[in-house]
C-alpha positions in Angstrom: 100.5 161.9 7.6 104.0 163.5 7.1 105.3 164.6 3.8 109.0 163.5 3.9 109.6 165.0 0.4 108.6 168.5 1.6 110.9 169.2 4.6 109.3 166.5 6.8 106.1 168.6 7.2 102.5 167.9 7.6 99.5 170.0 6.6 95.9 170.2 7.7 95.0 169.2 4.1 97.1 166.1 4.4 95.5 165.1 7.7 92.1 165.8 6.2 92.9 163.6 3.1 94.0 160.8 5.5 90.7 161.1 7.4 88.7 160.9 4.1 90.7 157.9 2.9 90.3 156.1 6.3 86.5 156.5 6.0 86.5 155.3 2.4 88.4 152.1 3.1 86.6 151.6 6.5 89.7 151.9 8.7 88.4 153.3 12.0 91.8 152.9 13.7 93.6 155.1 11.2 90.7 157.6 11.3 90.9 157.8 15.1 94.7 158.1 15.2 94.7 160.8 12.5 91.9 162.8 14.1 93.5 162.6 17.6 96.9 163.6 16.2 95.4 166.5 14.3 93.4 167.8 17.3 96.5 167.6 19.6 99.0 169.0 17.2 97.2 171.4 14.8 94.7 173.1 17.1 95.1 176.8 17.5 96.8 177.5 20.9 98.3 180.3 22.8 100.1 179.8 26.2 98.9 176.2 26.1 95.3 177.1 25.8 93.0 176.5 22.9 92.3 179.7 21.0 89.9 178.4 18.3 88.7 175.2 16.6 90.6 175.6 13.4 93.6 173.5 12.5 96.9 175.3 11.6 97.7 174.5 8.1 101.4 173.7 8.4 103.3 171.6 11.0 106.9 170.4 11.1 110.4 171.0 12.4 110.7 174.6 13.5 113.9 176.7 13.3 114.8 175.8 16.9 114.7 172.1 16.0 111.5 171.3 17.9 108.4 169.9 16.2 105.2 172.0 16.1 103.1 174.4 14.2 105.1 176.4 11.6 102.2 178.4 10.2 99.1 178.9 12.3 96.9 180.2 9.5 94.1 177.8 8.6 93.4 176.3 5.1 89.7 176.2 4.3 90.1 173.3 1.9 91.6 171.2 4.6 88.8 172.3 7.0 86.1 171.4 4.5 87.7 167.9 3.8 88.0 167.2 7.5 84.4 168.3 8.0 83.3 166.0 5.1 85.2 163.1 6.7 83.5 163.7 10.0 80.1 163.8 8.4 80.8 160.6 6.4 81.8 158.9 9.7 78.5 159.9 11.2 76.7 158.3 8.1 78.7 155.1 8.2 79.2 154.5 11.9 76.1 155.3 14.0 77.9 154.5 17.3 80.2 157.5 17.1 77.4 159.7 15.7 77.3 162.3 18.5 81.0 162.5 19.2 81.9 163.0 15.6 79.0 165.4 14.9 80.1 167.5 17.9 83.7 167.5 16.6 82.4 168.5 13.1 80.4 171.4 14.5 83.4 172.7 16.4 85.3 173.0 13.1 82.4 174.2 11.1 81.2 177.1 13.3 84.5 179.1 13.4 85.2 178.4 9.7 81.8 179.7 8.7 82.1 182.7 11.0 85.5 183.6 9.6 84.3 183.3 6.0 81.3 185.5 6.8 83.6 188.1 8.4 85.9 188.0 5.3 82.9 188.4 3.0 81.4 191.2 5.0 84.8 193.0 4.9 84.9 192.7 1.2 81.3 194.0 0.8 81.9 197.0 3.0 85.1 197.9 1.1 83.1 197.6 -2.2 80.4 200.0 -0.9 83.0 202.5 0.1 84.5 202.8 -3.5 
């Protein structure tokens, strides 16, 4: 999913919405294409190696003219929607149950860990005041 009205960019939220819609209209081909594209293009990487399981929130044409991740921060709303789509696929399509559940867990674990770290940081700052 590319937003041609917003500088030809894509976002993790847009990809997650596409996954949700593919599940809702029972379109496994679009679901698989979207998930594959997202995993290959939005995955956190450094020096060609995967750094985490979160998707970068913004992808598009970079200043050098190449296509790729523009902003590597993650968007938790996109992560939650992608997780929801993966869980729904498990519910609707038992044959892909283990693969999709594994993919969901790869996204869920780091997102939860990061949120816990963020909350712990806020709590410790509050106690110092």
